mmCIF file with all atom_site columns, C-alpha atoms and ligand atoms in Angstrom:
data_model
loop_
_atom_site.group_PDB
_atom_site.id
_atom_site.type_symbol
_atom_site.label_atom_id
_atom_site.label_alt_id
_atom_site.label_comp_id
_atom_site.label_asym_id
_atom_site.label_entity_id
_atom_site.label_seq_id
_atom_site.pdbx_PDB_ins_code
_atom_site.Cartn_x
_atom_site.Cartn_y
_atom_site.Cartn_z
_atom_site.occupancy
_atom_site.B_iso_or_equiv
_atom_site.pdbx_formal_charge
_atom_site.auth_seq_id
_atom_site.auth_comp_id
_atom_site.auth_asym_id
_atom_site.auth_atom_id
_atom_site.pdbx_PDB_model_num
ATOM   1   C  CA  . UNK A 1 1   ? 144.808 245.616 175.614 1.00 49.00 ? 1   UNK A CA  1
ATOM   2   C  CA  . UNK A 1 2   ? 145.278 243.335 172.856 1.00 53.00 ? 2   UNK A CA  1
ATOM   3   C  CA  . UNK A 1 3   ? 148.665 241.912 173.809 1.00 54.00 ? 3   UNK A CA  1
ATOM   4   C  CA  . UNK A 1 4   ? 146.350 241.216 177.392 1.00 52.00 ? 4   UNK A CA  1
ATOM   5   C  CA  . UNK A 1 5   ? 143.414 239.348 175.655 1.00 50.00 ? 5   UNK A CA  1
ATOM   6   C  CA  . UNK A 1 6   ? 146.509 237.377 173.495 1.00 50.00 ? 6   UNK A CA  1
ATOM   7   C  CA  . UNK A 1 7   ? 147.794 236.557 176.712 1.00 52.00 ? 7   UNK A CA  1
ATOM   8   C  CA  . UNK A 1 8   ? 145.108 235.453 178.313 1.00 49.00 ? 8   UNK A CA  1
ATOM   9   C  CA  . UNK A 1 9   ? 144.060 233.399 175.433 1.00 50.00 ? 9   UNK A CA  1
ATOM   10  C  CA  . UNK A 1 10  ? 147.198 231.328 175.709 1.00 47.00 ? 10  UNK A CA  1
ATOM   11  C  CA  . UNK A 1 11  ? 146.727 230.280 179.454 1.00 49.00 ? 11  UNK A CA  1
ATOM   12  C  CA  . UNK A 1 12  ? 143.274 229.415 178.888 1.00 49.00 ? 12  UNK A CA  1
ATOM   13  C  CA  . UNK A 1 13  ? 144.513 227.066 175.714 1.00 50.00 ? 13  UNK A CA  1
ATOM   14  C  CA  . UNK A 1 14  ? 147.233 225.968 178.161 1.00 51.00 ? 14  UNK A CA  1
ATOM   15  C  CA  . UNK A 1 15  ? 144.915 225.069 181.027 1.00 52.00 ? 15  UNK A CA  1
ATOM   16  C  CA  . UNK A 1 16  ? 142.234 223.925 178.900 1.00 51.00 ? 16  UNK A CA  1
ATOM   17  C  CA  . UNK A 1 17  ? 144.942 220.849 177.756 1.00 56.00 ? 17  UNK A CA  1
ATOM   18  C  CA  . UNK A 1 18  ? 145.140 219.843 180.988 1.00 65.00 ? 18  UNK A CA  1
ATOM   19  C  CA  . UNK A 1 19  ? 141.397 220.134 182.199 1.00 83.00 ? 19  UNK A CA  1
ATOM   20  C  CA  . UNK A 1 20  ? 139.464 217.216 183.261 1.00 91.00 ? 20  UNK A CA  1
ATOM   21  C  CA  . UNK A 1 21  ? 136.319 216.173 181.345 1.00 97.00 ? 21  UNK A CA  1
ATOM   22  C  CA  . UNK A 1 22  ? 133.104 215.380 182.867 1.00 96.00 ? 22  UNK A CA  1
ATOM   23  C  CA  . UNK A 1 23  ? 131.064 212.128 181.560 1.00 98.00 ? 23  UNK A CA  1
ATOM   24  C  CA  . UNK A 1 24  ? 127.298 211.341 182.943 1.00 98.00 ? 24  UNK A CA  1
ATOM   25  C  CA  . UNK A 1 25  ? 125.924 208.125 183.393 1.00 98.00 ? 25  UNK A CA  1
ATOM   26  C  CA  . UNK A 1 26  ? 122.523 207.539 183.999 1.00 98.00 ? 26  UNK A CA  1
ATOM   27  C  CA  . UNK A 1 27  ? 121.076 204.840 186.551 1.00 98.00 ? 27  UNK A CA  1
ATOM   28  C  CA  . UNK A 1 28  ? 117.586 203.839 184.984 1.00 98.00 ? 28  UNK A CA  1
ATOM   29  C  CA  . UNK A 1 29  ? 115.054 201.368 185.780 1.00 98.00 ? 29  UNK A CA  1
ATOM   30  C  CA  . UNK A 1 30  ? 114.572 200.568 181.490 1.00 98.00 ? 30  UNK A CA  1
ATOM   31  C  CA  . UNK A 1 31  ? 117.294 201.825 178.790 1.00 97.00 ? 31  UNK A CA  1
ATOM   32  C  CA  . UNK A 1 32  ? 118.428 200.835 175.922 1.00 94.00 ? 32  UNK A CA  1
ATOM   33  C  CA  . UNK A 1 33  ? 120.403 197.357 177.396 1.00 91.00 ? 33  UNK A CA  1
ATOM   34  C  CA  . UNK A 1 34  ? 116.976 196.569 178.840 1.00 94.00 ? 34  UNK A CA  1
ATOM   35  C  CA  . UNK A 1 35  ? 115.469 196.694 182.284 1.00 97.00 ? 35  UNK A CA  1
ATOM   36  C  CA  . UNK A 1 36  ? 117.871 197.875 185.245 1.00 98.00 ? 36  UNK A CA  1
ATOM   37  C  CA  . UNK A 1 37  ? 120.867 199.660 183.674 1.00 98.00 ? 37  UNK A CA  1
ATOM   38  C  CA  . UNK A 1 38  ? 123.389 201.690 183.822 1.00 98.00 ? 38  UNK A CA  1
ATOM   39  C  CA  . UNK A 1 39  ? 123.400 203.977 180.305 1.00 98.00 ? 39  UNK A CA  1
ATOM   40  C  CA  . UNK A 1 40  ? 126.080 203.666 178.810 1.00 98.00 ? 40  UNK A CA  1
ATOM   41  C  CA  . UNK A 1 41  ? 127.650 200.640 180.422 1.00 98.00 ? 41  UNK A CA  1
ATOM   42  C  CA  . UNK A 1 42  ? 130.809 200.825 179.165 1.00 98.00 ? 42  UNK A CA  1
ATOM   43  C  CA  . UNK A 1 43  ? 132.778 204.394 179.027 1.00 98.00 ? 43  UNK A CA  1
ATOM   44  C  CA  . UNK A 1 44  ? 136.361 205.626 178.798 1.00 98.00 ? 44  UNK A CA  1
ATOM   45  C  CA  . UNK A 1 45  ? 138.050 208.275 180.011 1.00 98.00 ? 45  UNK A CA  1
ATOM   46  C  CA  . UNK A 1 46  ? 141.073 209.947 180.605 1.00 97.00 ? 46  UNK A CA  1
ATOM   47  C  CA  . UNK A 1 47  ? 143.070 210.353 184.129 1.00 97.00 ? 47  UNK A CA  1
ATOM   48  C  CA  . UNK A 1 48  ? 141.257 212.792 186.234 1.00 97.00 ? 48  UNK A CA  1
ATOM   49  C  CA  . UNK A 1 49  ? 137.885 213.158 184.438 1.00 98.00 ? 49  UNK A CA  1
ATOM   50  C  CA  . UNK A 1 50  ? 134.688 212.781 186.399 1.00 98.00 ? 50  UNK A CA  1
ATOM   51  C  CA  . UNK A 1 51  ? 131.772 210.656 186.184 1.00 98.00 ? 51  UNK A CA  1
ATOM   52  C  CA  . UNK A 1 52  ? 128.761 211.448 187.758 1.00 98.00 ? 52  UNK A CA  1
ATOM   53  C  CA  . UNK A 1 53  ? 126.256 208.736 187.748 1.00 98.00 ? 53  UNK A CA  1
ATOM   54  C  CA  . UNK A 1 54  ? 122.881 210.255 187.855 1.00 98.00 ? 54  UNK A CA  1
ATOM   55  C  CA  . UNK A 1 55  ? 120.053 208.953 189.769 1.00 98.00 ? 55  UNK A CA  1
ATOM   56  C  CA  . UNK A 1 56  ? 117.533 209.352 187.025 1.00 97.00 ? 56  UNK A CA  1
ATOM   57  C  CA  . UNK A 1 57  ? 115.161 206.984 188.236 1.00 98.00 ? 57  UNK A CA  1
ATOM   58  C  CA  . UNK A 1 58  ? 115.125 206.379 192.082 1.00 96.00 ? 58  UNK A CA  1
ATOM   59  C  CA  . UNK A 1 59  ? 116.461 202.712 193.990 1.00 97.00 ? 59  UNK A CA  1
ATOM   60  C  CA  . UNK A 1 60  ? 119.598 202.572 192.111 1.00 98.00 ? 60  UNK A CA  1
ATOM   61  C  CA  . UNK A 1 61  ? 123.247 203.738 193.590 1.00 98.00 ? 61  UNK A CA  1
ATOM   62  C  CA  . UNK A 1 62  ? 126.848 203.359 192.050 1.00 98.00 ? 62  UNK A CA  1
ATOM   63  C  CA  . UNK A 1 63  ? 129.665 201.570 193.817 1.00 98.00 ? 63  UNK A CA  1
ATOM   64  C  CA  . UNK A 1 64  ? 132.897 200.069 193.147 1.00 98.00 ? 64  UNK A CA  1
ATOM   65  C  CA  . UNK A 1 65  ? 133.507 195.979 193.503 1.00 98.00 ? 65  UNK A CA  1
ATOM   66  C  CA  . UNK A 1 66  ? 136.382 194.886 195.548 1.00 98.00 ? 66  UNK A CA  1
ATOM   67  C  CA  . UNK A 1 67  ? 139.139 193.528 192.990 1.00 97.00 ? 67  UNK A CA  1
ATOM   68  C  CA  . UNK A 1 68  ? 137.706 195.134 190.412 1.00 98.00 ? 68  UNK A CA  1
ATOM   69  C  CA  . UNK A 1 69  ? 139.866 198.411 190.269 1.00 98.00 ? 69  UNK A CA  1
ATOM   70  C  CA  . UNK A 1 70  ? 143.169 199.135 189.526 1.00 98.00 ? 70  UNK A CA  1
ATOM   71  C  CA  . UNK A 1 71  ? 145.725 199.175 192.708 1.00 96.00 ? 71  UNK A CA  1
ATOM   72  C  CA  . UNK A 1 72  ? 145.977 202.213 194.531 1.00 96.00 ? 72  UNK A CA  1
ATOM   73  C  CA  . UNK A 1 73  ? 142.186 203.427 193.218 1.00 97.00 ? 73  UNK A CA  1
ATOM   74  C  CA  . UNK A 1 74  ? 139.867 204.354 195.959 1.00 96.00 ? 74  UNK A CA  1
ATOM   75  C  CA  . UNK A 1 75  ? 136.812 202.359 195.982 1.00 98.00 ? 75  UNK A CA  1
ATOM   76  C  CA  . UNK A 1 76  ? 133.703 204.182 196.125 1.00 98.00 ? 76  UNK A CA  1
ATOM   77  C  CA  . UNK A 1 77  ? 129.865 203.571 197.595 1.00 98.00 ? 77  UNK A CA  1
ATOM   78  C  CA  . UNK A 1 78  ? 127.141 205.845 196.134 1.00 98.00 ? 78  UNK A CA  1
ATOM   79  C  CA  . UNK A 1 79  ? 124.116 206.818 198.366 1.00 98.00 ? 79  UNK A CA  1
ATOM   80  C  CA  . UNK A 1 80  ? 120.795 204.976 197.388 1.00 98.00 ? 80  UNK A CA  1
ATOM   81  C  CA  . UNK A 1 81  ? 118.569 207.056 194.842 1.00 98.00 ? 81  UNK A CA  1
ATOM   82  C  CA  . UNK A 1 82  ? 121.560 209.844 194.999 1.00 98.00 ? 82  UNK A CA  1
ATOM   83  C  CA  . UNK A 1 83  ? 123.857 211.515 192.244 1.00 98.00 ? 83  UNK A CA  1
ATOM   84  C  CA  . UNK A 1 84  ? 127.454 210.358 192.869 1.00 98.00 ? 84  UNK A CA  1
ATOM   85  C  CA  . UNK A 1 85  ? 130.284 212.359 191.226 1.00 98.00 ? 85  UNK A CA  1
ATOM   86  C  CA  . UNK A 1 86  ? 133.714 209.896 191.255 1.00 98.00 ? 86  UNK A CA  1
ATOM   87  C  CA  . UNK A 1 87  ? 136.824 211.439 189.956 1.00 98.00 ? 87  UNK A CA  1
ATOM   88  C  CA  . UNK A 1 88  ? 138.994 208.944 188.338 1.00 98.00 ? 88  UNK A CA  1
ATOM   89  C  CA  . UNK A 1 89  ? 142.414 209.475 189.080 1.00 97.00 ? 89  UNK A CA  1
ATOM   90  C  CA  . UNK A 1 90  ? 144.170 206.169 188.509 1.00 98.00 ? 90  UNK A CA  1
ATOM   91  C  CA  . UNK A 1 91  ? 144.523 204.241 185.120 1.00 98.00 ? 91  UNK A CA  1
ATOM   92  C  CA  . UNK A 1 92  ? 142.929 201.186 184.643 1.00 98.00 ? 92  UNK A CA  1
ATOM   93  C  CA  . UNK A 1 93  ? 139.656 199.330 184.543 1.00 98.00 ? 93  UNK A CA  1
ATOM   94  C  CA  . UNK A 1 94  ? 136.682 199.964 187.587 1.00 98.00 ? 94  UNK A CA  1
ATOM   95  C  CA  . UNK A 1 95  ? 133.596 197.870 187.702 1.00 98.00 ? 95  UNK A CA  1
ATOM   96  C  CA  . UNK A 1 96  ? 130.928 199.328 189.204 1.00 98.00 ? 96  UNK A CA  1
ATOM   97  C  CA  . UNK A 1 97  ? 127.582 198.152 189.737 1.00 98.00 ? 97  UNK A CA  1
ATOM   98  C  CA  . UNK A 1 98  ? 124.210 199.002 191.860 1.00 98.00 ? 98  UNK A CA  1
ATOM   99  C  CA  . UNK A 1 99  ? 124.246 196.876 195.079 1.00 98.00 ? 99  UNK A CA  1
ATOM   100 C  CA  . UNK A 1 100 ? 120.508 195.974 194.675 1.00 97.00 ? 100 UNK A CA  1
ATOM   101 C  CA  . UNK A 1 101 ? 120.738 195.166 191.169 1.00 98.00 ? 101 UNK A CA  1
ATOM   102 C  CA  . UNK A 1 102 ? 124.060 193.324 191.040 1.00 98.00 ? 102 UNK A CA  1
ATOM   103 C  CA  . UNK A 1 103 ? 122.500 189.951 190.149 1.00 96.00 ? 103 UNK A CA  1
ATOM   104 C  CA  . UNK A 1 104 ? 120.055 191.792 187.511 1.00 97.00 ? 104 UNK A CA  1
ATOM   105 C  CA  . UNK A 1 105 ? 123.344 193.006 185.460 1.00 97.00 ? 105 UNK A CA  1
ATOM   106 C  CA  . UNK A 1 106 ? 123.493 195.903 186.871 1.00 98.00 ? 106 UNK A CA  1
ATOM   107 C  CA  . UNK A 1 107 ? 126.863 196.854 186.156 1.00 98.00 ? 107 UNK A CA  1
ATOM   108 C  CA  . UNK A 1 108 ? 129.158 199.596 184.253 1.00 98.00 ? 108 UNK A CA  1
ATOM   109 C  CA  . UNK A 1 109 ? 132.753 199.395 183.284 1.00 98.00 ? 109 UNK A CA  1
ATOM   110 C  CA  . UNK A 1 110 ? 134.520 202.590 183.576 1.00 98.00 ? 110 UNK A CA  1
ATOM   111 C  CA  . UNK A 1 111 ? 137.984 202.465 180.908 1.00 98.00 ? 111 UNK A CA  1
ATOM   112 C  CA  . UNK A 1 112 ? 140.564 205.408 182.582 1.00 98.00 ? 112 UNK A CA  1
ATOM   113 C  CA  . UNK A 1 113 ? 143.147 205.756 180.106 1.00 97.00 ? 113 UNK A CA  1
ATOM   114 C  CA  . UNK A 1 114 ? 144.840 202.262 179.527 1.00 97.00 ? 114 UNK A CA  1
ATOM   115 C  CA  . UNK A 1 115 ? 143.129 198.928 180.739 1.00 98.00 ? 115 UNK A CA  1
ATOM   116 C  CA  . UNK A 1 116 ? 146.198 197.929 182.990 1.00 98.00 ? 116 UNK A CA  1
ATOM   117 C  CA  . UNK A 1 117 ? 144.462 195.741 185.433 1.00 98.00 ? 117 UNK A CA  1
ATOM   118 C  CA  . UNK A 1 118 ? 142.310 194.061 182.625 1.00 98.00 ? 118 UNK A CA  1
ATOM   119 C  CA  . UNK A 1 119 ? 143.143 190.570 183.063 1.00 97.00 ? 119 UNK A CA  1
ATOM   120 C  CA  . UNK A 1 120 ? 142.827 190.895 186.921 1.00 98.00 ? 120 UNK A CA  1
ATOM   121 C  CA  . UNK A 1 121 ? 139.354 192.724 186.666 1.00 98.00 ? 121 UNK A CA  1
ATOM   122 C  CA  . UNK A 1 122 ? 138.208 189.629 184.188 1.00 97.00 ? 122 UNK A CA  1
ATOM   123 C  CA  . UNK A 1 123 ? 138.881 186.817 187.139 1.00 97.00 ? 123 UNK A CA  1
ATOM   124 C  CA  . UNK A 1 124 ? 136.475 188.810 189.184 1.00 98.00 ? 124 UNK A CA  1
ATOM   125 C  CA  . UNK A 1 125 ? 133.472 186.658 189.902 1.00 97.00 ? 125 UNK A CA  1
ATOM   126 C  CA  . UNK A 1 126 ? 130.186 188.431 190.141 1.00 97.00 ? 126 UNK A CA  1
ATOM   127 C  CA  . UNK A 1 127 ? 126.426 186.840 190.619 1.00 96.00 ? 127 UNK A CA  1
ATOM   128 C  CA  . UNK A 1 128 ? 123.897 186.386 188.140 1.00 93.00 ? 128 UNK A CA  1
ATOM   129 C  CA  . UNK A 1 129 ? 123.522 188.266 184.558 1.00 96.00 ? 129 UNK A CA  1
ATOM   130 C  CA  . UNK A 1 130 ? 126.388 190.593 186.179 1.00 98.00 ? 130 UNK A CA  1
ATOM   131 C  CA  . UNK A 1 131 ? 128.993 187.601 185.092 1.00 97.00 ? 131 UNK A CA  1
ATOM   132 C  CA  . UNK A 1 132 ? 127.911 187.635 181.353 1.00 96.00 ? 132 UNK A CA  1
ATOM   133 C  CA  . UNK A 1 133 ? 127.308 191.331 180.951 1.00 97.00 ? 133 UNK A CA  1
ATOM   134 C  CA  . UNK A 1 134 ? 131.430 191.859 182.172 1.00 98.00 ? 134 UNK A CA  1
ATOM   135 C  CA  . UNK A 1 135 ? 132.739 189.593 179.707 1.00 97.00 ? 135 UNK A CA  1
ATOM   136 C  CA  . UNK A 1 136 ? 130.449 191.263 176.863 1.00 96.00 ? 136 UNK A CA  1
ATOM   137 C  CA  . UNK A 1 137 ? 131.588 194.871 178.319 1.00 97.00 ? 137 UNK A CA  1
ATOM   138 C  CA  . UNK A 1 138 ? 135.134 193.574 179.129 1.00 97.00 ? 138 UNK A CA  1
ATOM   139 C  CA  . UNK A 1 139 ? 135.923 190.656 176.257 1.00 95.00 ? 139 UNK A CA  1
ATOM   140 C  CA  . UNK A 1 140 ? 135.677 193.627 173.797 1.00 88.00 ? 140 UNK A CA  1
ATOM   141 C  CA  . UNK A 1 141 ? 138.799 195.429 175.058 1.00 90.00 ? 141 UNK A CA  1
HETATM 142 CU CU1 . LIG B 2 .   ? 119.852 199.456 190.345 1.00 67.54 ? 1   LIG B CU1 1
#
């Protein structure tokens, strides 16, 4: 019986190497960055972890921008006012931001693993406070 629960032990420490993490965050109408938010903006994570972005308050959705992700990365379009769990499969950098608040700075950056497509995300052009919030979130990497 011991030798079992020994054995056992081991694949779970094996498989728990390999498991993907899970990350929320939160789409609010006032945080911490001010009004219209994603909290945190700016969060890395490792190949095939989840996000979920919560719909904490309603009116908000996640969604990827075009150009903004690395190449072969599925883009993604949350549902208004709905939770939307993304698993991140491919390295790189993935802006995101809430279609009705894109010009409000509504925006996240989501770090998987190494930022290879860094310097292509920064050319990006996006309206509005969305601009200067990306090269805050993005400058720093
Ligand atoms: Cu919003």
């Amino acid at each position: 019986m011991k030798s079992l629960i020994l054995a056992t032990a081991t694949v779970l420490s094996l498989t728990g190497m390999a498991a993907a993490a899970d990350h929320e965050v939160k789409m609010l109408n006032k945080g911490e960055a001010g009004a219209m938010v994603f909290e945190p903006e700016l969060i890395t994570i490792a190949p095939g972890d989840t996000v979920t972005f919560k719909a904490t308050d309603a009116g908000h959705n996640a969604e990827t921008i075009p150009g903004m992700l690395p190449d072969g990365a599925e883009p993604f379009v949350g549902k208004m006012g709905k939770d939307v769990t993304v698993t991140f499969t491919e390295e790189g950098v993935y802006g995101i931001k809430c279609k009705p608040h894109l010009g409000m700075g509504m925006v996240a950056a989501v770090i998987v693993g190494a930022p290879v497509n860094l310097e292509t995300a920064k050319t990006v052009k996006t309206p509005g406070k969305a601009g200067k919030k990306f090269e805050a979130l993005l400058g720093g990497l």
